[in-house]
Coordinates of C-alpha atoms in Angstrom, one line a residue:
X53 CA 0.0 0.0 0.0
X54 CA 2.9 2.3 0.8
X55 CA 4.2 1.9 -2.8
X56 CA 1.0 2.8 -4.4
X57 CA 0.4 5.7 -2.0
X58 CA 3.7 7.1 -3.3
X59 CA 2.7 6.5 -6.9
X60 CA -0.6 8.2 -6.3
X61 CA 1.1 11.2 -4.7
X62 CA 3.4 11.5 -7.7
X63 CA 0.6 11.1 -10.2
X64 CA -1.4 13.8 -8.4
X65 CA 1.6 16.1 -8.6
X66 CA 1.8 15.6 -12.3
X67 CA -1.9 15.9 -12.9
X68 CA -1.7 19.2 -11.1
X69 CA 1.2 20.3 -13.2
X70 CA -0.7 19.3 -16.3
X71 CA -3.7 21.3 -15.3
X72 CA -1.4 24.3 -14.9
X73 CA 0.0 23.8 -18.3
X74 CA -3.4 23.4 -19.9
X75 CA -4.5 26.6 -18.3
X76 CA -1.7 28.5 -20.1
X77 CA -1.6 26.6 -23.4
X78 CA -5.0 26.1 -25.0
X79 CA -3.5 23.8 -27.7
X80 CA -3.2 20.9 -25.3
X81 CA -6.5 19.1 -24.9
X82 CA -5.4 15.6 -23.8
X83 CA -5.2 14.4 -20.2
X84 CA -1.7 13.5 -18.9
X85 CA -1.2 9.7 -19.0
X86 CA 0.5 7.8 -16.1
X87 CA 1.9 4.4 -15.6
X88 CA -0.1 1.2 -15.3
X89 CA 0.2 -2.5 -14.6
X90 CA 0.0 -4.2 -18.1
X91 CA -3.1 -6.2 -18.8
X92 CA -0.7 -9.0 -19.9
X93 CA 3.0 -9.3 -19.6
X94 CA 3.1 -11.3 -22.8
X95 CA 5.6 -13.9 -21.5
X96 CA 5.8 -15.6 -24.9
X97 CA 6.8 -12.5 -26.8
X98 CA 10.4 -13.7 -27.1
X99 CA 9.2 -16.0 -29.9
X100 CA 7.3 -13.4 -32.0
X101 CA 8.4 -12.8 -35.5
X102 CA 10.8 -9.8 -36.0
X103 CA 11.3 -7.4 -38.9
X104 CA 15.1 -7.1 -39.3
X105 CA 16.5 -9.7 -36.9
X106 CA 16.3 -13.2 -38.2
X107 CA 16.1 -14.4 -34.6
X108 CA 16.3 -12.9 -31.1
X109 CA 19.7 -14.5 -30.8
X110 CA 21.1 -12.4 -33.6
X111 CA 22.1 -10.1 -30.7
X112 CA 23.7 -11.2 -27.4
X113 CA 23.4 -10.4 -23.8
X114 CA 25.9 -11.3 -21.0
X115 CA 24.8 -13.8 -18.4
X116 CA 23.7 -11.7 -15.3
X117 CA 25.1 -12.0 -11.9
X118 CA 23.1 -14.1 -9.4
X119 CA 20.8 -12.2 -7.0
X120 CA 22.8 -13.6 -4.1
X121 CA 26.2 -12.5 -5.5
X122 CA 28.1 -9.7 -3.8
X123 CA 28.1 -7.7 -7.1
X124 CA 24.3 -7.8 -7.3
X125 CA 23.8 -7.0 -3.6
X126 CA 26.0 -4.0 -4.0
X127 CA 23.8 -2.8 -6.9
X128 CA 20.7 -3.3 -4.7
X129 CA 22.3 -1.1 -2.0
X130 CA 23.0 1.6 -4.6
X131 CA 19.5 1.3 -5.8
X132 CA 18.1 1.8 -2.3
X133 CA 20.1 4.9 -1.9
X134 CA 19.0 6.4 -5.2
X135 CA 15.3 5.6 -4.8
X136 CA 14.9 6.4 -1.1
X137 CA 14.3 10.1 -1.4
X138 CA 13.5 12.0 -4.7
X139 CA 13.6 15.6 -5.6
X140 CA 10.5 17.2 -7.3
X141 CA 12.3 17.0 -10.6
X142 CA 13.2 13.3 -10.2
X143 CA 9.6 12.5 -9.2
X144 CA 8.3 14.2 -12.3
X145 CA 10.8 12.3 -14.4
X146 CA 9.7 9.0 -12.9
X147 CA 6.0 9.7 -13.7
X148 CA 6.8 11.0 -17.2
X149 CA 8.8 7.9 -18.2
X150 CA 6.5 5.6 -16.2
X151 CA 3.8 6.2 -18.8
X152 CA 5.7 3.8 -21.0
X153 CA 9.1 3.8 -22.8
X154 CA 7.7 3.1 -26.3
X155 CA 4.9 5.6 -25.8
X156 CA 7.3 8.4 -24.7
X157 CA 9.9 7.9 -27.4
X158 CA 7.2 7.9 -30.1
X159 CA 5.9 11.1 -28.6
X160 CA 9.4 12.6 -28.8
X161 CA 9.6 11.5 -32.4
X162 CA 6.4 13.3 -33.1
X163 CA 7.7 16.5 -31.4
X164 CA 10.9 16.4 -33.6
X165 CA 8.9 15.8 -36.7
X166 CA 6.8 18.9 -36.0
X167 CA 9.9 20.9 -35.2
X168 CA 11.5 20.0 -38.5
X169 CA 8.5 20.0 -40.8
X170 CA 9.5 23.3 -42.4
X171 CA 10.2 23.6 -46.1
X172 CA 13.3 25.4 -47.1
X173 CA 12.9 29.0 -48.2
X174 CA 14.1 30.2 -51.6
X175 CA 17.3 32.1 -51.9
X176 CA 17.8 35.5 -53.5
X177 CA 18.6 33.9 -56.9
X178 CA 15.2 32.0 -56.9
X179 CA 16.6 28.6 -55.9
X180 CA 15.7 26.3 -53.1
X181 CA 18.8 24.9 -51.1
X182 CA 18.7 21.2 -50.1
X183 CA 19.2 20.5 -46.4
X184 CA 22.5 18.8 -45.6
X185 CA 22.6 15.9 -43.2
X186 CA 26.3 16.6 -42.5
X187 CA 25.5 20.1 -41.4
X188 CA 22.0 19.7 -40.0
X189 CA 21.7 23.1 -38.1
X190 CA 22.7 25.3 -41.1
X191 CA 20.0 27.0 -43.1
X192 CA 18.0 25.1 -44.3
X193 CA 18.0 22.7 -41.3
X194 CA 18.1 19.0 -41.9
X195 CA 15.8 17.2 -42.2
X196 CA 12.7 18.7 -43.9
X197 CA 10.4 16.3 -42.0
X198 CA 7.7 16.2 -44.6
X199 CA 5.1 13.3 -44.5
X200 CA 7.2 10.7 -46.4
X201 CA 10.3 11.5 -44.4
X202 CA 8.3 11.4 -41.1
X203 CA 6.5 8.1 -42.0
X204 CA 9.9 6.5 -42.7
X205 CA 11.4 7.8 -39.4
X206 CA 8.4 6.4 -37.4
X207 CA 8.8 3.0 -39.2
X208 CA 12.5 2.6 -38.4
X209 CA 11.9 3.8 -34.8
X210 CA 9.1 1.4 -34.2
X211 CA 10.8 -1.5 -35.9
X212 CA 13.9 -1.0 -33.8
X213 CA 11.9 -0.8 -30.6
X214 CA 9.9 -3.9 -31.5
X215 CA 12.8 -6.1 -32.6
X216 CA 14.8 -5.1 -29.6
X217 CA 12.0 -5.8 -27.2
X218 CA 11.3 -9.3 -28.7
X219 CA 15.0 -10.0 -28.2
X220 CA 14.8 -8.6 -24.7
X221 CA 11.8 -10.8 -23.8
X222 CA 13.8 -13.8 -25.1
X223 CA 16.6 -13.1 -22.7
X224 CA 14.4 -12.1 -19.9
X225 CA 12.9 -15.6 -19.9
X226 CA 16.2 -17.2 -20.5
X227 CA 17.8 -15.7 -17.4
X228 CA 14.6 -15.1 -15.3
X229 CA 16.2 -12.6 -13.0
X230 CA 13.4 -11.0 -10.9
X231 CA 12.9 -7.3 -10.4
X232 CA 14.9 -5.9 -7.5
X233 CA 11.8 -5.2 -5.4
X234 CA 10.9 -8.9 -5.7
X235 CA 14.3 -9.8 -4.4
X236 CA 14.4 -7.2 -1.6
X237 CA 10.9 -6.0 -0.5
X238 CA 12.4 -3.0 1.3
X239 CA 13.3 -1.2 -1.9
X240 CA 10.9 1.7 -2.5
X241 CA 9.3 1.5 -5.9
X242 CA 7.3 4.4 -7.4
X243 CA 5.7 2.6 -10.3
X244 CA 3.4 -0.4 -10.7
X245 CA 5.3 -3.7 -10.8
X246 CA 4.6 -7.0 -12.5
X247 CA 6.0 -10.5 -12.7
X248 CA 8.1 -9.6 -15.8
X249 CA 11.8 -10.5 -15.3
X250 CA 14.0 -7.4 -15.0
X251 CA 17.2 -8.4 -16.9
X252 CA 17.7 -6.9 -19.4
X253 CA 15.7 -3.7 -18.7
X254 CA 12.9 -3.1 -21.3
X255 CA 13.2 0.6 -20.7
X256 CA 16.9 0.6 -21.4
X257 CA 16.4 -1.5 -24.5
X258 CA 13.8 1.0 -25.9
X259 CA 15.8 4.0 -24.8
X260 CA 19.0 2.9 -26.6
X261 CA 17.2 1.7 -29.8
X262 CA 15.2 4.9 -30.0
X263 CA 18.1 7.1 -29.3
X264 CA 20.2 5.6 -32.1
X265 CA 17.4 5.8 -34.7
X266 CA 16.3 9.4 -33.8
X267 CA 19.9 10.6 -33.7
X268 CA 20.3 9.4 -37.3
X269 CA 17.0 10.9 -38.4
X270 CA 17.4 14.2 -36.6
X271 CA 21.2 14.7 -36.3
X272 CA 20.9 18.3 -35.1
X273 CA 19.1 17.2 -31.9
X274 CA 21.9 15.0 -30.4
X275 CA 22.2 17.2 -27.2
X276 CA 18.4 17.0 -26.6
X277 CA 18.4 13.2 -27.2
X278 CA 21.4 12.8 -25.0
X279 CA 19.4 14.4 -22.2
X280 CA 16.3 12.3 -22.8
X281 CA 18.4 9.1 -22.8
X282 CA 20.1 9.9 -19.5
X283 CA 16.8 11.0 -17.9
X284 CA 15.1 7.8 -19.0
X285 CA 17.7 5.5 -17.7
X286 CA 18.0 7.4 -14.4
X287 CA 14.3 7.4 -13.9
X288 CA 14.4 3.6 -13.6
X289 CA 16.9 3.9 -10.7
X290 CA 14.9 6.7 -9.1
X291 CA 11.8 4.6 -9.3
X292 CA 13.5 1.6 -7.8
X293 CA 12.6 -0.5 -10.8
X294 CA 16.1 -1.7 -12.1
X295 CA 19.6 -2.1 -10.9
X296 CA 22.4 -0.7 -13.1
X297 CA 23.3 -4.1 -14.7
X298 CA 19.7 -4.4 -15.9
X299 CA 20.1 -1.0 -17.6
X300 CA 23.5 -1.7 -19.0
X301 CA 22.4 -5.0 -20.5
X302 CA 19.3 -3.4 -22.0
X303 CA 21.4 -0.5 -23.4
X304 CA 23.8 -2.9 -25.0
X305 CA 21.0 -5.0 -26.6
X306 CA 19.2 -1.9 -27.8
X307 CA 22.3 -0.6 -29.5
X308 CA 23.0 -3.9 -31.2
X309 CA 19.5 -4.1 -32.7
X310 CA 19.4 -0.4 -33.7
X311 CA 22.7 -0.9 -35.6
X312 CA 21.1 -3.7 -37.6
X313 CA 18.0 -1.7 -38.3
X314 CA 19.9 1.4 -39.4
X315 CA 22.0 -0.7 -41.7
X316 CA 18.7 -1.5 -43.6
X317 CA 17.9 2.2 -43.6
X318 CA 21.1 3.1 -45.4
X319 CA 20.3 0.8 -48.3
X320 CA 16.5 1.3 -48.7
X321 CA 16.8 3.8 -51.5
X322 CA 16.0 7.0 -49.5
X323 CA 19.2 8.6 -50.5
X324 CA 17.8 8.8 -54.1
X325 CA 14.3 9.9 -53.1
X326 CA 15.0 13.6 -54.0
X327 CA 16.6 12.9 -57.3
X328 CA 15.1 15.8 -59.3
X329 CA 16.9 14.7 -62.5
X330 CA 14.2 12.0 -62.8
X331 CA 11.3 14.4 -63.1
X332 CA 11.7 15.1 -66.8
X333 CA 11.4 11.4 -67.6
X334 CA 8.4 11.1 -65.3
X335 CA 6.7 14.0 -67.1
X336 CA 7.5 12.6 -70.6
X337 CA 6.1 9.2 -69.6
X338 CA 2.9 10.7 -68.2
X339 CA 2.4 12.7 -71.4
X340 CA 3.1 9.5 -73.5
X341 CA 0.2 7.8 -71.6
X342 CA -2.1 10.6 -72.8
X343 CA -2.0 13.2 -70.0
X344 CA -2.8 16.6 -71.6
X345 CA -1.7 18.8 -68.8
X346 CA 0.9 17.8 -66.1
X347 CA 1.4 19.1 -62.6
X348 CA 3.4 22.2 -62.1
X349 CA 4.4 24.0 -58.9
X350 CA 2.1 26.9 -58.0
X351 CA 4.8 28.5 -55.8
X352 CA 6.8 31.6 -56.8
X353 CA 9.6 30.9 -57.6
X354 CA 8.5 27.4 -58.7
X355 CA 9.6 24.8 -56.1
X356 CA 10.9 21.4 -57.2
X357 CA 8.5 18.6 -56.3
X358 CA 8.9 17.0 -52.8
X359 CA 10.8 13.7 -53.0
X360 CA 9.8 12.7 -56.6
X361 CA 11.6 9.4 -56.3
X362 CA 10.3 8.4 -52.9
X363 CA 8.1 5.8 -54.7
X364 CA 11.2 3.8 -55.3
X365 CA 12.1 3.4 -51.6
X366 CA 11.9 -0.2 -50.2
X367 CA 8.6 -1.3 -48.6
X368 CA 8.2 -3.2 -45.4
X369 CA 5.3 -5.5 -46.0
X370 CA 5.5 -6.4 -49.7
X371 CA 7.9 -6.3 -52.6
X372 CA 8.4 -3.9 -55.5
X373 CA 6.3 -6.0 -57.9
X374 CA 3.4 -5.9 -55.5
X375 CA 3.8 -2.2 -55.2
X376 CA 3.2 -1.8 -58.9
X377 CA 0.1 -4.1 -58.7
X378 CA -1.2 -1.9 -55.9
X379 CA -0.9 1.3 -58.0
X380 CA -4.4 2.6 -58.7
X381 CA -5.7 2.9 -62.3
X382 CA -5.4 6.1 -64.2
X383 CA -7.3 9.2 -63.1
X384 CA -10.0 10.7 -65.4
X385 CA -8.7 12.5 -68.5
X386 CA -8.5 16.3 -68.2
X387 CA -11.8 17.7 -69.5
X388 CA -13.7 14.4 -69.4
X389 CA -17.2 14.3 -67.8
X390 CA -15.8 12.6 -64.6
X391 CA -13.1 15.3 -64.3
X392 CA -15.6 18.1 -64.9
X393 CA -18.0 16.7 -62.3
X394 CA -15.2 16.5 -59.7
X395 CA -14.0 20.1 -60.5
X396 CA -17.7 21.3 -60.3
X397 CA -17.9 19.8 -56.8
X398 CA -14.9 21.8 -55.7
X399 CA -16.4 25.0 -57.2
X400 CA -19.6 24.4 -55.3
X401 CA -17.7 24.0 -52.0
X402 CA -15.7 27.1 -52.8
X403 CA -18.8 29.2 -53.2
X404 CA -20.6 27.9 -50.1
X405 CA -18.2 26.1 -47.7
X406 CA -19.9 25.3 -44.4
X407 CA -18.4 25.9 -41.0
X408 CA -18.2 22.1 -40.5
X409 CA -16.4 21.6 -43.8
X410 CA -13.9 24.3 -42.8
X411 CA -13.4 22.8 -39.4
X412 CA -12.7 19.3 -40.9
X413 CA -10.3 20.8 -43.5
X414 CA -8.3 22.6 -40.9
X415 CA -8.3 19.8 -38.2
X416 CA -6.7 17.3 -40.6
X417 CA -4.5 19.8 -42.5
X418 CA -1.4 18.5 -40.6
X419 CA 0.8 20.9 -42.7
X420 CA 4.1 22.7 -42.1
X421 CA 5.0 22.8 -38.4
X422 CA 2.9 19.8 -37.5
X423 CA 3.9 16.1 -37.1
X424 CA 2.1 15.4 -40.4
X425 CA -0.6 12.9 -41.2
X426 CA 1.6 9.9 -40.2
X427 CA 2.2 11.6 -36.8
X428 CA -1.5 12.1 -36.4
X429 CA -2.1 8.4 -36.8
X430 CA 0.9 7.4 -34.6
X431 CA -0.7 9.5 -31.8
X432 CA -4.0 7.7 -32.4
X433 CA -2.3 4.3 -32.3
X434 CA -0.2 5.1 -29.2
X435 CA -3.2 6.3 -27.3
X436 CA -5.3 3.3 -28.2
X437 CA -2.5 0.9 -27.0
X438 CA -2.1 3.0 -23.8
X439 CA -5.8 2.9 -23.1
X440 CA -5.7 -1.0 -23.5
X441 CA -2.8 -1.1 -21.0
X442 CA -0.6 -2.9 -23.4
X443 CA 2.8 -4.3 -22.3
X444 CA 5.9 -2.5 -23.8
X445 CA 6.4 -5.3 -26.3
X446 CA 2.7 -5.3 -27.4
X447 CA 2.7 -1.5 -27.6
X448 CA 5.8 -1.7 -29.8
X449 CA 4.2 -4.4 -32.0
X450 CA 1.1 -2.1 -32.5
X451 CA 3.2 0.9 -33.5
X452 CA 5.4 -1.2 -35.8
X453 CA 2.5 -2.6 -37.7
X454 CA 0.9 0.9 -38.0
X455 CA 4.1 2.7 -38.9
X456 CA 5.3 0.2 -41.5
X457 CA 1.8 0.4 -43.1
X458 CA 2.1 4.2 -43.1
X459 CA 5.6 4.1 -44.7
X460 CA 4.3 1.6 -47.3
X461 CA 1.4 3.9 -47.9
X462 CA 3.7 6.8 -48.5
X463 CA 5.9 4.9 -50.9
X464 CA 2.9 3.6 -52.9
X465 CA 1.3 7.0 -53.0
X466 CA 4.4 8.8 -54.2
X467 CA 4.9 6.1 -56.8
X468 CA 1.4 6.8 -58.0
X469 CA 1.9 10.6 -57.9
X470 CA 5.1 10.4 -60.0
X471 CA 3.7 7.9 -62.4
X472 CA 0.6 9.9 -63.3
X473 CA 2.0 13.4 -62.6
X474 CA -1.6 14.8 -62.5
X475 CA -2.3 18.5 -62.0
X476 CA -3.8 20.0 -58.9
X477 CA -7.2 21.8 -58.9
X478 CA -5.3 25.1 -58.4
X479 CA -4.2 24.8 -62.0
X480 CA -7.9 25.1 -62.9
X481 CA -8.7 28.1 -60.7
X482 CA -9.2 26.7 -57.2
X483 CA -7.9 28.6 -54.2
X484 CA -7.2 27.1 -50.8
X485 CA -6.6 28.3 -47.2
X486 CA -5.0 25.1 -45.8
X487 CA -1.7 25.1 -47.6
X488 CA -1.0 23.7 -51.0
X489 CA 1.2 20.6 -51.2
X490 CA 4.0 20.9 -53.7
X491 CA 3.7 17.6 -55.7
X492 CA 1.2 16.0 -58.1
X493 CA -2.4 15.5 -57.1
X494 CA -3.3 11.9 -57.8
X495 CA -3.7 10.1 -55.4
X496 CA -4.4 11.8 -52.0
X497 CA -1.6 11.2 -49.5
X498 CA -4.0 11.9 -46.5
X499 CA -6.4 9.3 -47.9
X500 CA -3.7 6.7 -48.5
X501 CA -2.0 7.2 -45.1
X502 CA -5.3 7.3 -43.2
X503 CA -6.9 4.2 -44.8
X504 CA -3.7 2.1 -44.2
X505 CA -3.5 3.1 -40.6
X506 CA -7.2 2.7 -39.9
X507 CA -7.3 -0.8 -41.4
X508 CA -4.4 -1.9 -39.2
X509 CA -5.8 -0.3 -36.0
X510 CA -9.2 -1.8 -36.8
X511 CA -7.7 -5.3 -36.9
X512 CA -6.0 -4.7 -33.5
X513 CA -8.9 -3.0 -31.8
X514 CA -11.9 -4.5 -33.6
X515 CA -14.4 -2.8 -31.3
X516 CA -13.1 0.5 -32.5
X517 CA -12.8 -0.4 -36.2
X518 CA -15.8 1.7 -37.3
X519 CA -14.5 4.7 -35.4
X520 CA -11.0 4.4 -37.0
X521 CA -12.5 4.1 -40.5
X522 CA -14.8 7.1 -39.9
X523 CA -11.7 9.1 -39.0
X524 CA -9.9 8.0 -42.2
X525 CA -12.9 8.9 -44.2
X526 CA -13.0 12.4 -42.6
X527 CA -9.3 12.9 -43.2
X528 CA -9.9 12.0 -46.8
X529 CA -12.9 14.3 -47.1
X530 CA -10.8 17.1 -45.6
X531 CA -8.7 17.4 -48.7
X532 CA -11.8 17.9 -50.8
X533 CA -13.1 20.5 -48.4
X534 CA -9.7 22.1 -48.5
X535 CA -10.1 22.3 -52.3
X536 CA -6.7 20.8 -53.0
X537 CA -7.8 17.3 -54.1
X538 CA -10.5 16.1 -56.5
X539 CA -12.9 13.5 -55.1
X540 CA -11.4 10.8 -57.3
X541 CA -7.9 11.5 -55.8
X542 CA -9.3 10.7 -52.4
X543 CA -11.4 7.7 -53.4
X544 CA -8.5 6.0 -55.1
X545 CA -6.2 6.9 -52.1
X546 CA -8.6 5.3 -49.6
X547 CA -8.9 2.1 -51.7
X548 CA -5.2 1.8 -52.2
X549 CA -4.5 2.5 -48.5
X550 CA -7.0 -0.1 -47.5
X551 CA -5.2 -2.7 -49.6
X552 CA -1.8 -1.6 -48.2
X553 CA -3.0 -1.9 -44.6
X554 CA -4.2 -5.5 -45.3
X555 CA -0.6 -6.5 -45.9
X556 CA 0.4 -5.3 -42.5
X557 CA -2.6 -7.0 -41.0
X558 CA -1.6 -10.3 -42.6
X559 CA 1.9 -9.9 -41.2
X560 CA 0.6 -9.3 -37.8
X561 CA -1.6 -12.4 -37.9
X562 CA 1.4 -14.5 -38.8
X563 CA 3.9 -13.0 -36.3
X564 CA 3.2 -15.6 -33.6
X565 CA 1.6 -13.3 -31.2
X566 CA -1.8 -15.0 -31.6
X567 CA -3.4 -11.5 -32.0

């Protein structure tokens, strides 16, 4: 009872702080989440199928010291000292990280995506400089975390977390070293405990894997990530949850897995995603297929299209041949009755847009300075898994399935955009107030991303499937209400995203989790 009284006290402190923050910042509308005892510890997760690792034993962990050894008893004594009395700052760190390692690092990734989702400005000579990964804080900053870039960052982050946790679960049940508080009941713990073995620490695993991936994706944020990594590890000591050897083993394991995952990232084709030299051939091919008017940038000076070759990046849940099969059929010919009807719908909305249509268009805009549509759906997924009180490994599985589907959706959508090179409604007189994307129109990225994510989430949380799909439909409609997509852009995007999500669902059903 004493342990939970302390937890309650800390939680109340944080809730109070959250209320104070909310009173000052009207943009925060969600309640602060706190730690919980998982509904299941998923003791068989060490056998689940991984993405990059061929087996959990692709990485190694040293055999831990016995709980009766002098070395371990010394660690327990140190833990008692660190957890006996906490400062206000340490208590807040314990509660913050106690919400969940996977949850918090995904939240950090979303924050970084929003911070870096800023397109480069033009120079005096009318050109747009390309961000430089080797000099990330120079103008323009690297990366420009647009939706395709952000979807890929989430996918690598979530895969690294998931593969590392599956390996960690394997070693936890190989060594079966109990949590320190199970060995010595006098240790003060500040978070809910479970029967999960403590070695290696799942929090340290996630922290190390996340740190490595995010450092590569956002190289200008190393000092910030260094601080988060240190605070996360220390929070486990302050909370009385892990001894130092639990943390060191977890950190070592997480680093090994992240290195393997990032080795894939270096060869997935992203380095050629912004190859602007390919656009002339894309345009020529589209015209050869009968397109009478191609997409052109509406910015002044004209901006090169965003990542025109992103459609060639490697997918997660199917191969390149399947990607071509998933590509939607051609959009209506310019001037055809179907095209004219779609343009007339936009003209009608333009003349009499309702307040509800405007609200939907702005709510789902997720433009510059936001964590993009993929981030929107990662938040939805993380909150759903948190509400279900998932274990760390099941939370990671959920986010890996959703994020790989989101990246697959981005790759397929950009493949389609570059293939058809279809003009935006703005080339036919439409104006917009939600920000005009600088790449071809067909198909809608919002629709493709949203359908893929909704299908995956609906399979994991079937009682919420209708709600997820309603959100995807609304996200799709928002682009029509925003006057930047024709209805057929969105319908084709929804259908394609639905098919893409089905591949992730099939993978999930075959990963050995029984879910």
